[in-house]
Amino acid sequence: RKEVEQDPGPFNVPEGATVAFNCTYSNSASQSFFWYRQDCRKEPKLLMSVYSSGNEDGRFTAQLNRASQYISLLIRDSKLSDSATYLCVVISGGYQKVTFGIGTKLQVIP
Amino acid sequence: EAGVTQSPTHLIKTRGQQATLRCSPISGHTSVYWYQQALGLGLQFLLWYDEGEERNRGNFPPRFSGRQFPNYSSELNVNALELEDSALYLCASSPTGQNTEAFFGQGTRLTVV
C-alpha cells in the first residue's frame, strides 16, 4: 500500500459546484498534514494546513480523520481559477519525512 | 529570505548523455527531496536527503542518483539519459525535526532528444 494515496482524477465540475477530494495515508503515527496546489507547469505551493479540528479558509475547508486515516479538501462555489492539481502531504516519522500524494486534477468548466 | 533555488531552469540533452541538476534549500532546511513530474502525470518521488545522508529512494533505476553537500545543497544526477526522462524535476526542502510544510523550487525542465 502506498504511503499516501490520491485519486488522480481528473474531476471535471461546473462553475459553482462543490467538490471534495480525499487523501488516505498508511502511517497511523503521521503528525502533520497539508494541501498543496499546483498550477500547470508551475511548482506546488502550500494551500492550507490540515488540523484535527478542521481548517477553513474562505471557500476551502480541510479536515483530518485520524480514525480512518484520511484528509479531505472541500471547495465550495468552484471558480474557473480553481482549476489545478491538488496534492496532499503527510509528515511522519522521527525525521519528519515529507510524503506527497500523486495529486488530484481539478478542472472547473464554465 | 531566499526560497528554494534550482538550476538550470531548462536543460536539453541527447539520449545517452548525463544530466546534473542542482538544488539549494532554504537557509536552515536540512532535508531535500527530489521529484520527477512527467508531462500530464503526478509527482513521482525520487530521493530524500537529510543531514547529508540518503534517507529514502523512490522506485527509479540506479542511473538516478544524487548527493547532499555539507551546506545541504543537493545534486541529482541522471546517467544514460533516455527519452522518457524528459520531465520537470522538482526539488523541495524542509527543516528536520519540525512539523512544517516543504517548499518547492521552480524546477528544472529536462528535455532529452
Coordinates of C-alpha atoms in Angstrom, one line a residue:
Chain A
R1 CA 0.0 0.0 0.0
K2 CA 1.3 3.4 -0.9
E3 CA 2.1 5.8 2.0
V4 CA -0.2 8.5 0.6
E5 CA -2.9 7.8 -2.0
Q6 CA -5.0 10.1 -4.0
D7 CA -7.4 9.7 -6.9
P8 CA -5.6 11.4 -9.8
G9 CA -8.9 12.4 -11.4
P10 CA -9.5 14.4 -13.4
F11 CA -12.5 15.8 -11.7
N12 CA -14.5 17.9 -14.1
V13 CA -17.0 20.1 -12.3
P14 CA -19.2 23.1 -13.4
E15 CA -18.6 26.5 -12.0
G16 CA -20.4 27.0 -8.7
A17 CA -20.3 23.3 -7.8
T18 CA -18.9 21.9 -4.6
V19 CA -16.2 19.3 -5.0
A20 CA -14.3 17.2 -2.4
F21 CA -11.1 15.3 -2.6
N22 CA -9.9 12.7 -0.2
C23 CA -6.4 11.5 0.5
T24 CA -5.6 8.4 2.5
Y25 CA -2.4 7.7 4.4
S26 CA -0.9 4.5 5.8
N27 CA 1.2 5.6 8.7
S28 CA -1.1 6.0 11.7
A29 CA 1.6 7.9 13.6
S30 CA 1.7 10.7 11.0
Q31 CA 1.9 14.1 12.6
S32 CA 1.1 16.8 10.2
F33 CA -0.9 17.2 7.0
F34 CA -1.2 19.8 4.3
W35 CA -2.8 20.5 1.0
Y36 CA -0.8 22.0 -1.9
R37 CA -2.0 23.4 -5.1
Q38 CA 0.0 23.1 -8.4
D39 CA -0.9 25.1 -11.5
C40 CA 0.1 23.8 -14.9
R41 CA 3.8 23.9 -15.4
K42 CA 4.5 25.5 -12.1
E43 CA 5.8 24.2 -8.8
P44 CA 3.4 23.1 -6.0
K45 CA 2.6 25.8 -3.4
L46 CA 1.0 25.4 0.0
L47 CA -2.7 25.9 0.0
M48 CA -3.6 25.2 3.6
S49 CA -2.7 23.1 6.7
V50 CA -5.0 20.4 8.0
Y51 CA -5.8 20.3 11.7
S52 CA -7.8 17.7 13.6
S53 CA -10.4 20.4 14.4
G54 CA -10.7 21.2 10.7
N55 CA -9.5 24.3 9.0
E56 CA -11.5 26.7 6.8
D57 CA -10.2 29.4 4.6
G58 CA -12.9 31.1 2.5
R59 CA -14.3 28.6 0.1
F60 CA -11.8 25.9 1.2
T61 CA -12.2 23.5 4.1
A62 CA -9.7 20.9 5.1
Q63 CA -10.4 18.1 7.5
L64 CA -8.5 15.3 9.1
N65 CA -10.0 12.0 10.1
R66 CA -7.4 10.1 12.2
A67 CA -9.6 7.1 12.9
S68 CA -10.0 6.4 9.2
Q69 CA -6.6 7.8 8.2
Y70 CA -7.6 10.3 5.6
I71 CA -7.7 14.0 5.0
S72 CA -10.1 15.9 2.8
L73 CA -10.3 19.1 0.9
L74 CA -13.7 20.7 0.2
I75 CA -14.1 23.5 -2.3
R76 CA -17.4 25.4 -2.4
D77 CA -18.7 27.5 -5.2
S78 CA -15.9 26.4 -7.6
K79 CA -14.3 29.1 -9.8
L80 CA -12.6 28.6 -13.1
S81 CA -9.4 29.8 -11.3
D82 CA -9.6 26.7 -9.0
S83 CA -8.6 24.5 -11.9
A84 CA -5.3 23.0 -10.8
T85 CA -3.8 19.8 -9.3
Y86 CA -4.3 19.4 -5.6
L87 CA -1.7 17.4 -3.7
C88 CA -1.9 16.2 -0.2
V89 CA 1.1 16.0 2.0
V90 CA 1.8 13.9 5.1
I91 CA 4.6 14.4 7.5
S92 CA 5.6 11.3 9.6
G93 CA 8.3 9.6 11.4
G94 CA 11.1 10.6 13.7
Y95 CA 12.8 12.5 10.9
Q96 CA 9.5 14.1 9.8
K97 CA 9.6 12.6 6.4
V98 CA 7.5 14.6 3.9
T99 CA 5.4 12.4 1.6
F100 CA 3.4 13.9 -1.3
G101 CA 0.4 12.3 -2.9
I102 CA 0.4 12.0 -6.7
G103 CA -2.1 14.8 -6.9
T104 CA -5.8 15.2 -8.0
K105 CA -6.5 17.2 -11.1
L106 CA -9.5 19.5 -10.9
Q107 CA -10.9 21.1 -14.0
V108 CA -13.7 23.7 -13.4
I109 CA -15.7 24.2 -16.6
P110 CA -17.9 27.2 -17.5
Chain B
E1 CA 14.5 35.2 2.6
A2 CA 15.5 33.3 -0.5
G3 CA 13.4 30.3 -1.4
V4 CA 14.5 27.0 -2.8
T5 CA 16.5 27.6 -5.9
Q6 CA 17.1 25.1 -8.7
S7 CA 19.5 25.3 -11.6
P8 CA 19.4 25.2 -14.5
T9 CA 15.8 26.1 -15.3
H10 CA 16.0 24.3 -18.6
L11 CA 18.3 21.6 -19.8
I12 CA 18.4 19.9 -23.1
K13 CA 20.4 16.7 -23.5
T14 CA 20.7 13.9 -26.0
R15 CA 20.0 10.3 -25.3
G16 CA 22.8 8.6 -23.5
Q17 CA 24.3 11.7 -22.0
Q18 CA 24.4 12.6 -18.3
A19 CA 22.4 15.4 -16.7
T20 CA 23.2 17.1 -13.4
L21 CA 20.6 19.2 -11.7
R22 CA 21.2 21.3 -8.6
C23 CA 19.1 22.5 -5.7
S24 CA 19.8 25.0 -2.9
P25 CA 17.4 24.6 0.0
I26 CA 16.0 27.4 2.1
S27 CA 18.6 28.5 4.7
G28 CA 18.2 26.3 7.8
H29 CA 16.5 23.5 6.0
T30 CA 18.4 20.2 6.2
S31 CA 16.1 17.9 4.2
V32 CA 16.0 18.0 0.4
Y33 CA 13.5 16.0 -1.7
W34 CA 13.6 15.3 -5.4
Y35 CA 10.6 14.6 -7.5
Q36 CA 10.0 13.8 -11.2
Q37 CA 6.9 15.1 -12.9
A38 CA 6.4 13.9 -16.5
L39 CA 4.0 15.9 -18.6
G40 CA 0.4 15.2 -17.5
L41 CA 1.5 12.9 -14.7
G42 CA 1.7 13.4 -10.9
L43 CA 4.7 13.8 -8.7
Q44 CA 6.9 10.8 -8.6
F45 CA 9.2 10.6 -5.6
L46 CA 12.8 10.2 -6.5
L47 CA 15.1 10.8 -3.5
W48 CA 15.2 12.2 0.0
Y49 CA 18.4 13.5 1.6
D50 CA 18.7 14.7 5.2
E51 CA 21.8 15.8 7.0
G52 CA 23.9 14.6 4.2
E53 CA 22.5 11.1 4.0
E54 CA 20.1 9.4 1.6
R55 CA 17.1 8.6 3.8
N56 CA 14.8 7.1 1.2
R57 CA 14.6 6.3 -2.5
G58 CA 11.7 6.0 -4.9
N59 CA 11.1 3.3 -7.5
F60 CA 13.7 4.6 -10.0
P61 CA 16.6 2.8 -11.7
P62 CA 20.1 3.2 -10.3
R63 CA 21.1 5.6 -13.1
F64 CA 19.2 8.2 -11.0
S65 CA 21.4 9.2 -8.2
G66 CA 22.3 12.2 -6.1
R67 CA 24.0 13.6 -3.1
Q68 CA 23.8 16.2 -0.5
F69 CA 26.6 18.5 0.4
P70 CA 27.7 19.8 3.8
N71 CA 25.9 23.1 3.1
Y72 CA 22.7 21.0 2.5
S73 CA 22.5 21.8 -1.2
S74 CA 21.9 18.8 -3.4
E75 CA 22.6 17.4 -6.8
L76 CA 20.6 15.0 -8.8
N77 CA 22.4 13.0 -11.5
V78 CA 20.8 11.1 -14.3
N79 CA 23.1 8.9 -16.3
A80 CA 22.5 7.3 -19.7
L81 CA 19.6 9.5 -20.4
E82 CA 16.5 8.1 -22.1
L83 CA 13.8 9.9 -23.9
E84 CA 11.3 9.2 -21.2
D85 CA 13.5 11.0 -18.7
S86 CA 12.1 14.2 -20.2
A87 CA 10.2 15.8 -17.3
L88 CA 10.1 18.6 -14.8
Y89 CA 12.4 17.8 -11.9
L90 CA 11.3 19.5 -8.7
C91 CA 13.3 19.9 -5.5
A92 CA 11.7 20.7 -2.1
S93 CA 13.3 21.5 1.2
S94 CA 12.0 21.3 4.8
P95 CA 13.5 21.7 8.2
T96 CA 14.2 18.4 10.0
G97 CA 12.5 17.9 13.3
Q98 CA 9.7 20.3 12.8
N99 CA 6.2 19.5 11.6
T100 CA 6.2 22.2 8.9
E101 CA 5.5 22.2 5.3
A102 CA 8.0 21.7 2.5
F103 CA 8.8 24.4 0.0
F104 CA 9.4 23.8 -3.7
G105 CA 11.8 25.3 -6.1
Q106 CA 10.6 26.2 -9.6
G107 CA 12.0 23.1 -11.1
T108 CA 14.4 22.1 -13.9
R109 CA 12.8 21.2 -17.1
L110 CA 14.9 18.4 -18.7
T111 CA 14.3 17.6 -22.3
V112 CA 16.0 14.5 -23.8
V113 CA 16.2 14.4 -27.6

